[in-house]
mmCIF file of C-alpha atoms in Angstrom:
data_model
loop_
_atom_site.group_PDB
_atom_site.id
_atom_site.type_symbol
_atom_site.label_atom_id
_atom_site.label_comp_id
_atom_site.label_asym_id
_atom_site.label_seq_id
_atom_site.Cartn_x
_atom_site.Cartn_y
_atom_site.Cartn_z
ATOM 1 C CA MET D 1407 0.000 0.000 0.000
ATOM 2 C CA LYS D 1408 2.908 2.319 0.618
ATOM 3 C CA LYS D 1409 3.860 2.308 -3.059
ATOM 4 C CA ARG D 1410 0.348 3.239 -4.071
ATOM 5 C CA GLU D 1411 0.178 6.060 -1.496
ATOM 6 C CA PHE D 1412 3.570 7.277 -2.688
ATOM 7 C CA LYS D 1413 2.352 7.337 -6.323
ATOM 8 C CA VAL D 1414 -0.800 9.234 -5.356
ATOM 9 C CA LYS D 1415 1.199 11.783 -3.345
ATOM 10 C CA LEU D 1416 3.713 12.139 -6.201
ATOM 11 C CA ILE D 1417 0.934 12.740 -8.713
ATOM 12 C CA ALA D 1418 -0.692 15.259 -6.361
ATOM 13 C CA LEU D 1419 2.656 17.043 -5.907
ATOM 14 C CA ILE D 1420 3.291 17.146 -9.662
ATOM 15 C CA ALA D 1421 -0.240 18.459 -10.298
ATOM 16 C CA THR D 1422 0.219 21.058 -7.543
ATOM 17 C CA LEU D 1423 3.405 22.309 -9.188
ATOM 18 C CA LEU D 1424 2.234 21.932 -12.780
ATOM 19 C CA ILE D 1425 -1.074 23.817 -12.512
ATOM 20 C CA PRO D 1426 0.445 27.174 -11.441
ATOM 21 C CA LEU D 1427 3.191 26.745 -14.019
ATOM 22 C CA LEU D 1428 0.611 26.196 -16.750
ATOM 23 C CA LEU D 1429 -1.364 29.231 -15.555
ATOM 24 C CA VAL D 1430 1.765 31.397 -15.730
ATOM 25 C CA LEU D 1431 2.513 30.086 -19.225
ATOM 26 C CA GLN D 1432 -1.082 30.830 -20.257
ATOM 27 C CA ALA D 1433 -0.763 34.411 -18.970
ATOM 28 C CA PHE D 1434 2.538 34.818 -20.826
ATOM 29 C CA GLN D 1435 1.005 33.526 -24.068
ATOM 30 C CA ALA D 1436 -2.020 35.809 -23.656
ATOM 31 C CA HIS D 1437 0.309 38.783 -23.195
ATOM 32 C CA ARG D 1438 2.315 37.825 -26.311
ATOM 33 C CA TYR D 1439 -0.888 37.355 -28.297
ATOM 34 C CA LYS D 1440 -2.192 40.770 -27.245
ATOM 35 C CA LYS D 1441 1.124 42.398 -28.125
ATOM 36 C CA LEU D 1442 1.289 40.700 -31.556
ATOM 37 C CA ARG D 1443 -2.339 41.590 -32.253
ATOM 38 C CA ALA D 1444 -1.588 45.265 -31.537
ATOM 39 C CA GLU D 1445 1.443 45.097 -33.831
ATOM 40 C CA ILE D 1446 -0.650 43.541 -36.600
ATOM 41 C CA ARG D 1447 -3.290 46.253 -36.195
ATOM 42 C CA SER D 1448 -0.587 48.917 -36.394
ATOM 43 C CA LEU D 1449 0.925 47.354 -39.525
ATOM 44 C CA GLU D 1450 -2.493 47.090 -41.170
ATOM 45 C CA ASP D 1451 -3.142 50.777 -40.458
ATOM 46 C CA LYS D 1452 0.254 51.645 -41.909
ATOM 47 C CA GLN D 1453 -0.513 49.528 -44.988
ATOM 48 C CA VAL D 1454 -3.810 51.370 -45.566
ATOM 49 C CA GLU D 1455 -1.990 54.688 -45.193
ATOM 50 C CA LEU D 1456 0.704 53.645 -47.688
ATOM 51 C CA VAL D 1457 -1.875 52.396 -50.202
ATOM 52 C CA GLU D 1458 -3.690 55.740 -50.025
ATOM 53 C CA GLN D 1459 -0.408 57.610 -50.412
ATOM 54 C CA ASN D 1460 0.468 55.398 -53.400
ATOM 55 C CA LYS D 1461 -2.905 56.138 -55.032
ATOM 56 C CA LYS D 1462 -2.291 59.883 -54.633
ATOM 57 C CA LEU D 1463 1.191 59.574 -56.128
ATOM 58 C CA ILE D 1464 -0.107 57.575 -59.094
ATOM 59 C CA SER D 1465 -2.765 60.224 -59.646
ATOM 60 C CA GLU D 1466 -0.128 62.973 -59.517
ATOM 61 C CA ILE D 1467 2.067 61.067 -61.982
ATOM 62 C CA SER D 1468 -0.798 60.755 -64.444
ATOM 63 C CA VAL D 1469 -1.549 64.488 -64.143
ATOM 64 C CA LEU D 1470 2.108 65.468 -64.517
ATOM 65 C CA SER D 1471 2.719 63.169 -67.472
ATOM 66 C CA SER D 1472 -0.363 64.144 -69.456
ATOM 67 C CA SER D 1473 0.434 65.068 -73.038
ATOM 68 C CA GLU D 1474 -1.538 68.332 -72.772
ATOM 69 C CA ARG D 1475 0.567 69.508 -69.845
ATOM 70 C CA ILE D 1476 3.842 68.536 -71.521
ATOM 71 C CA GLU D 1477 2.789 70.271 -74.741
ATOM 72 C CA LYS D 1478 1.837 73.443 -72.825
ATOM 73 C CA ILE D 1479 5.197 73.531 -71.005
ATOM 74 C CA ALA D 1480 7.050 72.910 -74.270
ATOM 75 C CA GLU D 1481 5.247 75.785 -75.978
ATOM 76 C CA ASP D 1482 5.075 78.319 -73.123
ATOM 77 C CA GLU D 1483 8.311 77.751 -71.222
ATOM 78 C CA LEU D 1484 10.632 76.243 -73.823
ATOM 79 C CA GLY D 1485 9.374 78.071 -76.915
ATOM 80 C CA MET D 1486 8.846 74.848 -78.831
ATOM 81 C CA HIS D 1487 6.101 74.164 -81.350
ATOM 82 C CA LYS D 1488 4.632 71.122 -83.051
ATOM 83 C CA ALA D 1489 6.578 70.138 -86.114
ATOM 84 C CA GLY D 1490 4.750 70.405 -89.393
ATOM 85 C CA THR D 1491 5.236 67.969 -92.234
ATOM 86 C CA ASN D 1492 7.727 70.368 -93.868
ATOM 87 C CA ASP D 1493 9.780 70.555 -90.632
ATOM 88 C CA ILE D 1494 10.383 66.813 -90.419
ATOM 89 C CA VAL D 1495 13.656 65.641 -91.931
ATOM 90 C CA ARG D 1496 14.339 61.953 -92.293
ATOM 91 C CA VAL D 1497 17.955 60.942 -91.879
ATOM 92 C CA GLU D 1498 19.109 57.563 -93.009
ATOM 93 C CA ILE D 1499 22.474 56.318 -91.868
ATOM 94 C CA LYS D 1500 24.048 53.496 -93.797
ATOM 95 C CA GLY D 1501 26.658 51.568 -91.904
ATOM 96 C CA GLU D 1502 29.523 49.614 -93.333
ATOM 97 C CA GLU D 1503 28.589 46.240 -94.622
ATOM 98 C CA LYS D 1504 29.811 43.435 -92.418
ATOM 99 C CA LYS D 1505 31.919 40.753 -94.067
#
Protein backbone atom coordinates (compact mmCIF):
# COMPACT_ATOMS: atom_id res chain seq x y z
CA MET A 1 0.00 0.00 0.00
CA LYS A 2 2.91 2.32 0.62
CA LYS A 3 3.86 2.31 -3.06
CA ARG A 4 0.35 3.24 -4.07
CA GLU A 5 0.18 6.06 -1.50
CA PHE A 6 3.57 7.28 -2.69
CA LYS A 7 2.35 7.34 -6.32
CA VAL A 8 -0.80 9.23 -5.36
CA LYS A 9 1.20 11.78 -3.35
CA LEU A 10 3.71 12.14 -6.20
CA ILE A 11 0.93 12.74 -8.71
CA ALA A 12 -0.69 15.26 -6.36
CA LEU A 13 2.66 17.04 -5.91
CA ILE A 14 3.29 17.15 -9.66
CA ALA A 15 -0.24 18.46 -10.30
CA THR A 16 0.22 21.06 -7.54
CA LEU A 17 3.40 22.31 -9.19
CA LEU A 18 2.23 21.93 -12.78
CA ILE A 19 -1.07 23.82 -12.51
CA PRO A 20 0.45 27.17 -11.44
CA LEU A 21 3.19 26.74 -14.02
CA LEU A 22 0.61 26.20 -16.75
CA LEU A 23 -1.36 29.23 -15.55
CA VAL A 24 1.76 31.40 -15.73
CA LEU A 25 2.51 30.09 -19.23
CA GLN A 26 -1.08 30.83 -20.26
CA ALA A 27 -0.76 34.41 -18.97
CA PHE A 28 2.54 34.82 -20.83
CA GLN A 29 1.01 33.53 -24.07
CA ALA A 30 -2.02 35.81 -23.66
CA HIS A 31 0.31 38.78 -23.20
CA ARG A 32 2.31 37.83 -26.31
CA TYR A 33 -0.89 37.35 -28.30
CA LYS A 34 -2.19 40.77 -27.24
CA LYS A 35 1.12 42.40 -28.13
CA LEU A 36 1.29 40.70 -31.56
CA ARG A 37 -2.34 41.59 -32.25
CA ALA A 38 -1.59 45.27 -31.54
CA GLU A 39 1.44 45.10 -33.83
CA ILE A 40 -0.65 43.54 -36.60
CA ARG A 41 -3.29 46.25 -36.19
CA SER A 42 -0.59 48.92 -36.39
CA LEU A 43 0.93 47.35 -39.53
CA GLU A 44 -2.49 47.09 -41.17
CA ASP A 45 -3.14 50.78 -40.46
CA LYS A 46 0.25 51.64 -41.91
CA GLN A 47 -0.51 49.53 -44.99
CA VAL A 48 -3.81 51.37 -45.57
CA GLU A 49 -1.99 54.69 -45.19
CA LEU A 50 0.70 53.65 -47.69
CA VAL A 51 -1.88 52.40 -50.20
CA GLU A 52 -3.69 55.74 -50.02
CA GLN A 53 -0.41 57.61 -50.41
CA ASN A 54 0.47 55.40 -53.40
CA LYS A 55 -2.91 56.14 -55.03
CA LYS A 56 -2.29 59.88 -54.63
CA LEU A 57 1.19 59.57 -56.13
CA ILE A 58 -0.11 57.58 -59.09
CA SER A 59 -2.77 60.22 -59.65
CA GLU A 60 -0.13 62.97 -59.52
CA ILE A 61 2.07 61.07 -61.98
CA SER A 62 -0.80 60.76 -64.44
CA VAL A 63 -1.55 64.49 -64.14
CA LEU A 64 2.11 65.47 -64.52
CA SER A 65 2.72 63.17 -67.47
CA SER A 66 -0.36 64.14 -69.46
CA SER A 67 0.43 65.07 -73.04
CA GLU A 68 -1.54 68.33 -72.77
CA ARG A 69 0.57 69.51 -69.84
CA ILE A 70 3.84 68.54 -71.52
CA GLU A 71 2.79 70.27 -74.74
CA LYS A 72 1.84 73.44 -72.83
CA ILE A 73 5.20 73.53 -71.01
CA ALA A 74 7.05 72.91 -74.27
CA GLU A 75 5.25 75.79 -75.98
CA ASP A 76 5.07 78.32 -73.12
CA GLU A 77 8.31 77.75 -71.22
CA LEU A 78 10.63 76.24 -73.82
CA GLY A 79 9.37 78.07 -76.92
CA MET A 80 8.85 74.85 -78.83
CA HIS A 81 6.10 74.16 -81.35
CA LYS A 82 4.63 71.12 -83.05
CA ALA A 83 6.58 70.14 -86.11
CA GLY A 84 4.75 70.40 -89.39
CA THR A 85 5.24 67.97 -92.23
CA ASN A 86 7.73 70.37 -93.87
CA ASP A 87 9.78 70.56 -90.63
CA ILE A 88 10.38 66.81 -90.42
CA VAL A 89 13.66 65.64 -91.93
CA ARG A 90 14.34 61.95 -92.29
CA VAL A 91 17.96 60.94 -91.88
CA GLU A 92 19.11 57.56 -93.01
CA ILE A 93 22.47 56.32 -91.87
CA LYS A 94 24.05 53.50 -93.80
CA GLY A 95 26.66 51.57 -91.90
CA GLU A 96 29.52 49.61 -93.33
CA GLU A 97 28.59 46.24 -94.62
CA LYS A 98 29.81 43.43 -92.42
CA LYS A 99 31.92 40.75 -94.07
